[in-house]
Structure formats: C-alpha cells, structure tokens
Amino acid sequence: MTIQLHGAAGTTCTNRVFLVAKELNIPVVLVPVDFATAEHKSEAYLEHQPFGQVPYIVDNANVQQYGGNSGLIPKDPKKLAKFEQAASIEVTDFDPHAGAIMEKVFKAFRGLPADETIVAKHAELLIDKLDAYERILKTSKWLAGGDLTLADLLHLPYGDYLTKGGYGGLLEDEEKRPHVAKKSPISRPTWQAVQNGA
Ligand SMILES: N[C@@H](CCC(=O)N[C@@H](CS)C(=O)NCC(=O)O)C(=O)O
C-alpha cells in the first residue's frame, strides 16, 4: 500500500518529508489536512499526532526499512556524529530564525501584518548563523562532510520561505557567503518536484 503523508501542502514540515521520500524514491500520496478548519487539532487527528502538527505518515510496512543504504543518514560512526551535529545545527541555529521570518509569509496569507521588529531581529541573528555556515562550507562539501545527508535536505523548505519572505538574498550572497550561495541543494530535481506539487 502506498504511504500516506497527512499534511498541508506548502508547509515546511510536510515538504521536508515529501522531499526525502522523493530522494529515496518512495511513493507517497499527500492526504490534505485542512488548516482552515483546524483539522489538525481535532480529536481524530490528535490520535495520530498528539501535538496537533503536520505531518504524520501512515505506512503499513516497517518505516525503518526505507533509506537504510541511501547514505542520507550515514552509518559510519564518525560520519554519523558529523551528521547528528549538522542536523542539530539545522534545528537550533537555522530553523528558529528562518521560522520567525516565515511567519511573515503565513501572516500575509491570512491578511495579517507581520511584527517587523521580530522579523528584523531574527534576520540579524540569522546573518551571524549563516556566517558560521559559511565557515563550515568553506572546508566541507556538504554540512556533514563530503556526502549529501538529510541535514542538507532539511535546509530547503525553511530556506524557501526566506526567499518568499524577501530574505533570499541572505542565502544567495555570493560576495559575503560564496560557499553558502554555491553549495545549496536547491537545484535538486526532487526539490523542484516538491515545489511543483508533483
Ligand atoms: N517535530 C515535528 C514538527 C511539526 C511542526 O512543527 N509542524 C508545523 C508545520 S511546519 C505545524 O503543524 N504547526 C501547526 C501547529 O503547531 O499548530 C515534525 O518535524 O514533524
């Protein structure tokens, strides 16, 4: 049975799972969750995702079997440690700031004004963080070393909202952060497919 991805198209967390499924050639079908009616907060939904967040997947097979040899999560202990570090950097140093800027886009969807002071503060903090990314990528092909890992892919959906929020220049500044600008996996066909909803 095809795996069901219960999520909201266009949300970063849904797109992350969608992207990884595509990288691993796993067929998934998107089952839309209606944010407008707060379906993700309904009792029925909370049985699957106790935090009332998207996405969750329904898979009758064993989820662990996927991606085992894909290299997206390295097996070698040293490479695994580097991967854990890179994934942690994404979650703690990138997502909170990109996420705050992303709120601007989501508020605009709902016709609400963004708190520009908060957005500007996080953009400022993000610049510092991206300088650190530049230091990493100056000597490393990808975030966790010589091979592309899940950590590099995790970057894309939030990065996309930086662009949509008018802050894409931070990622594309070839003068200030040439390695960040050049080493993005943004051109991967799988990411293009996710963006096209395919
Ligand atoms: N750890 C969860 C986080 C999921 C998450 O934060 N989802 C957001 C969308 S990107 C959400 O559903 N937000 C709505 C809410 O929290 O009410 C995951 O990675 O799947």
CSV table of C-alpha atoms and ligand atoms in Angstrom, one decimal:
chain,number,residue,atom,x,y,z
A,1,MET,CA,0.0,0.0,0.0
A,2,THR,CA,1.2,3.5,-0.8
A,3,ILE,CA,2.4,5.5,2.1
A,4,GLN,CA,0.0,8.3,3.1
A,5,LEU,CA,1.5,11.6,4.1
A,6,HIS,CA,-1.1,13.5,6.0
A,7,GLY,CA,0.0,17.1,5.8
A,8,ALA,CA,-0.6,20.6,4.4
A,9,ALA,CA,0.9,21.3,1.0
A,10,GLY,CA,3.5,24.1,1.2
A,11,THR,CA,4.2,23.7,4.9
A,12,THR,CA,7.9,23.3,5.7
A,13,CYS,CA,7.4,20.1,7.8
A,14,THR,CA,5.3,18.4,5.1
A,15,ASN,CA,7.7,19.4,2.4
A,16,ARG,CA,10.6,18.0,4.3
A,17,VAL,CA,9.0,14.6,4.4
A,18,PHE,CA,7.9,14.8,0.8
A,19,LEU,CA,11.4,15.8,-0.3
A,20,VAL,CA,13.1,12.9,1.5
A,21,ALA,CA,10.5,10.4,0.1
A,22,LYS,CA,11.3,11.7,-3.4
A,23,GLU,CA,15.1,11.4,-2.7
A,24,LEU,CA,14.5,7.8,-1.7
A,25,ASN,CA,12.1,7.0,-4.5
A,26,ILE,CA,9.4,6.1,-2.1
A,27,PRO,CA,5.9,6.7,-3.5
A,28,VAL,CA,3.8,8.7,-1.1
A,29,VAL,CA,0.4,10.2,-1.6
A,30,LEU,CA,-0.5,13.5,0.1
A,31,VAL,CA,-3.7,13.4,2.2
A,32,PRO,CA,-4.5,17.1,2.7
A,33,VAL,CA,-5.1,18.3,6.3
A,34,ASP,CA,-7.3,21.4,6.4
A,35,PHE,CA,-5.6,24.1,8.5
A,36,ALA,CA,-8.6,26.4,7.8
A,37,THR,CA,-10.9,24.2,9.8
A,38,ALA,CA,-8.2,23.3,12.4
A,39,GLU,CA,-8.5,19.7,11.4
A,40,HIS,CA,-5.0,19.2,12.9
A,41,LYS,CA,-6.4,20.0,16.3
A,42,SER,CA,-9.4,17.6,16.1
A,43,GLU,CA,-9.6,14.6,18.4
A,44,ALA,CA,-9.3,12.2,15.4
A,45,TYR,CA,-6.1,13.9,14.2
A,46,LEU,CA,-4.6,14.1,17.7
A,47,GLU,CA,-4.7,10.3,17.9
A,48,HIS,CA,-2.1,10.2,15.1
A,49,GLN,CA,-0.1,13.3,16.0
A,50,PRO,CA,-0.5,14.2,19.7
A,51,PHE,CA,0.9,17.7,19.2
A,52,GLY,CA,-1.6,18.6,16.6
A,53,GLN,CA,1.0,19.3,14.0
A,54,VAL,CA,1.6,18.3,10.4
A,55,PRO,CA,2.7,15.9,9.0
A,56,TYR,CA,2.2,12.3,10.0
A,57,ILE,CA,2.5,9.3,7.9
A,58,VAL,CA,0.5,6.1,7.6
A,59,ASP,CA,2.6,3.2,6.5
A,60,ASN,CA,1.6,-0.5,6.8
A,61,ALA,CA,5.2,-1.6,6.2
A,62,ASN,CA,8.1,-1.0,8.5
A,63,VAL,CA,9.2,2.6,8.2
A,64,GLN,CA,12.7,1.7,9.3
A,65,GLN,CA,13.3,-0.2,6.1
A,66,TYR,CA,13.5,2.9,4.0
A,67,GLY,CA,16.6,4.8,3.3
A,68,GLY,CA,18.8,2.3,5.0
A,69,ASN,CA,21.5,2.4,2.4
A,70,SER,CA,20.8,5.7,0.9
A,71,GLY,CA,23.6,7.5,2.8
A,72,LEU,CA,21.2,10.3,3.8
A,73,ILE,CA,21.9,9.1,7.4
A,74,PRO,CA,25.5,7.8,7.5
A,75,LYS,CA,26.3,4.5,9.1
A,76,ASP,CA,29.9,5.0,9.8
A,77,PRO,CA,30.2,6.3,13.5
A,78,LYS,CA,32.4,9.3,12.7
A,79,LYS,CA,30.2,10.4,9.8
A,80,LEU,CA,27.1,9.7,11.8
A,81,ALA,CA,28.4,12.0,14.6
A,82,LYS,CA,29.0,14.8,12.0
A,83,PHE,CA,25.5,14.2,10.7
A,84,GLU,CA,24.0,14.5,14.1
A,85,GLN,CA,25.9,17.7,14.6
A,86,ALA,CA,24.7,19.1,11.3
A,87,ALA,CA,21.1,18.1,12.0
A,88,SER,CA,21.3,19.7,15.4
A,89,ILE,CA,22.6,22.9,13.8
A,90,GLU,CA,19.6,23.0,11.5
A,91,VAL,CA,17.2,22.6,14.3
A,92,THR,CA,18.7,25.0,16.8
A,93,ASP,CA,20.6,27.6,14.7
A,94,PHE,CA,18.7,27.8,11.4
A,95,ASP,CA,15.0,26.8,11.9
A,96,PRO,CA,14.1,29.3,14.7
A,97,HIS,CA,15.3,32.3,12.8
A,98,ALA,CA,14.1,31.2,9.3
A,99,GLY,CA,10.9,30.1,11.0
A,100,ALA,CA,10.3,33.6,12.5
A,101,ILE,CA,10.8,35.1,9.1
A,102,MET,CA,8.5,32.5,7.6
A,103,GLU,CA,5.7,33.7,10.0
A,104,LYS,CA,5.7,36.9,7.9
A,105,VAL,CA,4.6,34.9,4.9
A,106,PHE,CA,2.0,32.9,6.7
A,107,LYS,CA,0.6,36.1,8.3
A,108,ALA,CA,0.4,37.7,4.9
A,109,PHE,CA,-1.6,34.7,3.6
A,110,ARG,CA,-4.1,35.4,6.4
A,111,GLY,CA,-4.1,39.1,5.7
A,112,LEU,CA,-2.3,40.0,8.9
A,113,PRO,CA,0.6,42.3,9.3
A,114,ALA,CA,3.9,40.9,10.5
A,115,ASP,CA,5.7,42.1,13.5
A,116,GLU,CA,8.6,43.6,11.6
A,117,THR,CA,10.7,44.2,14.7
A,118,ILE,CA,10.7,40.4,15.4
A,119,VAL,CA,11.4,39.6,11.8
A,120,ALA,CA,14.3,42.1,11.6
A,121,LYS,CA,15.7,40.8,14.9
A,122,HIS,CA,15.7,37.2,13.6
A,123,ALA,CA,17.1,38.3,10.2
A,124,GLU,CA,20.0,39.9,12.1
A,125,LEU,CA,20.6,36.8,14.2
A,126,LEU,CA,20.4,34.7,11.1
A,127,ILE,CA,23.2,36.6,9.4
A,128,ASP,CA,25.5,35.5,12.2
A,129,LYS,CA,24.4,32.0,11.9
A,130,LEU,CA,24.9,32.0,8.1
A,131,ASP,CA,28.4,33.3,8.6
A,132,ALA,CA,29.0,30.1,10.7
A,133,TYR,CA,27.5,28.0,7.9
A,134,GLU,CA,30.0,29.8,5.5
A,135,ARG,CA,32.9,28.7,7.8
A,136,ILE,CA,31.6,25.1,7.7
A,137,LEU,CA,31.0,25.0,4.0
A,138,LYS,CA,34.4,26.6,3.2
A,139,THR,CA,36.1,23.4,4.1
A,140,SER,CA,33.3,20.9,3.7
A,141,LYS,CA,31.4,19.9,0.6
A,142,TRP,CA,28.2,19.4,2.4
A,143,LEU,CA,27.1,20.3,6.0
A,144,ALA,CA,28.2,16.9,7.5
A,145,GLY,CA,31.2,16.3,5.3
A,146,GLY,CA,31.8,15.0,1.8
A,147,ASP,CA,28.4,13.5,1.2
A,148,LEU,CA,25.0,15.0,1.0
A,149,THR,CA,22.9,14.0,4.0
A,150,LEU,CA,19.4,14.6,5.4
A,151,ALA,CA,20.8,17.7,7.1
A,152,ASP,CA,21.3,19.4,3.7
A,153,LEU,CA,17.8,18.5,2.6
A,154,LEU,CA,16.3,19.7,5.8
A,155,HIS,CA,17.6,23.2,4.9
A,156,LEU,CA,15.5,23.6,1.8
A,157,PRO,CA,11.9,24.1,2.9
A,158,TYR,CA,12.7,26.8,5.5
A,159,GLY,CA,15.2,28.3,3.1
A,160,ASP,CA,12.5,28.6,0.6
A,161,TYR,CA,10.4,30.7,3.0
A,162,LEU,CA,13.3,33.1,3.5
A,163,THR,CA,13.1,33.8,-0.2
A,164,LYS,CA,9.3,34.1,-0.1
A,165,GLY,CA,9.7,36.5,2.9
A,166,GLY,CA,12.1,38.7,0.9
A,167,TYR,CA,15.2,37.5,2.7
A,168,GLY,CA,16.5,35.1,0.0
A,169,GLY,CA,19.5,37.4,-0.6
A,170,LEU,CA,21.0,36.1,2.7
A,171,LEU,CA,21.4,32.7,1.2
A,172,GLU,CA,22.4,33.9,-2.3
A,173,ASP,CA,25.0,36.5,-1.4
A,174,GLU,CA,28.0,35.3,-3.4
A,175,GLU,CA,30.2,38.0,-2.1
A,176,LYS,CA,29.7,37.6,1.6
A,177,ARG,CA,29.0,33.9,1.8
A,178,PRO,CA,30.1,32.3,-1.5
A,179,HIS,CA,30.1,28.7,-0.2
A,180,VAL,CA,26.6,29.0,1.3
A,181,ALA,CA,25.4,30.5,-2.1
A,182,LYS,CA,27.0,27.9,-4.2
A,183,LYS,CA,26.5,24.7,-2.2
A,184,SER,CA,22.8,24.8,-1.8
A,185,PRO,CA,21.0,21.6,-2.9
A,186,ILE,CA,18.2,23.9,-4.2
A,187,SER,CA,18.5,22.7,-7.8
A,188,ARG,CA,17.9,19.1,-7.0
A,189,PRO,CA,15.1,17.7,-9.2
A,190,THR,CA,13.4,16.3,-6.2
A,191,TRP,CA,13.1,19.7,-4.6
A,192,GLN,CA,11.8,21.1,-7.9
A,193,ALA,CA,9.2,18.3,-8.0
A,194,VAL,CA,8.1,19.0,-4.4
A,195,GLN,CA,7.7,22.7,-5.2
A,196,ASN,CA,5.6,21.8,-8.3
A,197,GLY,CA,3.4,19.6,-6.1
A,198,ALA,CA,4.5,16.5,-8.0
B,1,LIG,N1,8.6,17.8,15.1
B,1,LIG,C1,7.5,18.0,14.1
B,1,LIG,C2,7.2,19.4,14.0
B,1,LIG,C3,6.0,19.6,13.1
B,1,LIG,C4,5.5,21.0,13.0
B,1,LIG,O1,6.1,21.9,13.7
B,1,LIG,N2,4.6,21.3,12.1
B,1,LIG,C5,4.0,22.6,11.9
B,1,LIG,C6,4.0,23.0,10.5
B,1,LIG,S1,5.7,23.1,9.8
B,1,LIG,C7,2.6,22.7,12.4
B,1,LIG,O2,1.9,21.7,12.2
B,1,LIG,N3,2.2,23.8,13.0
B,1,LIG,C8,0.9,24.0,13.4
B,1,LIG,C9,0.7,23.9,14.9
B,1,LIG,O3,1.7,23.7,15.7
B,1,LIG,O4,-0.4,24.2,15.4
B,1,LIG,C10,8.0,17.4,12.8
B,1,LIG,O5,9.1,17.7,12.3
B,1,LIG,O6,7.2,16.8,12.1
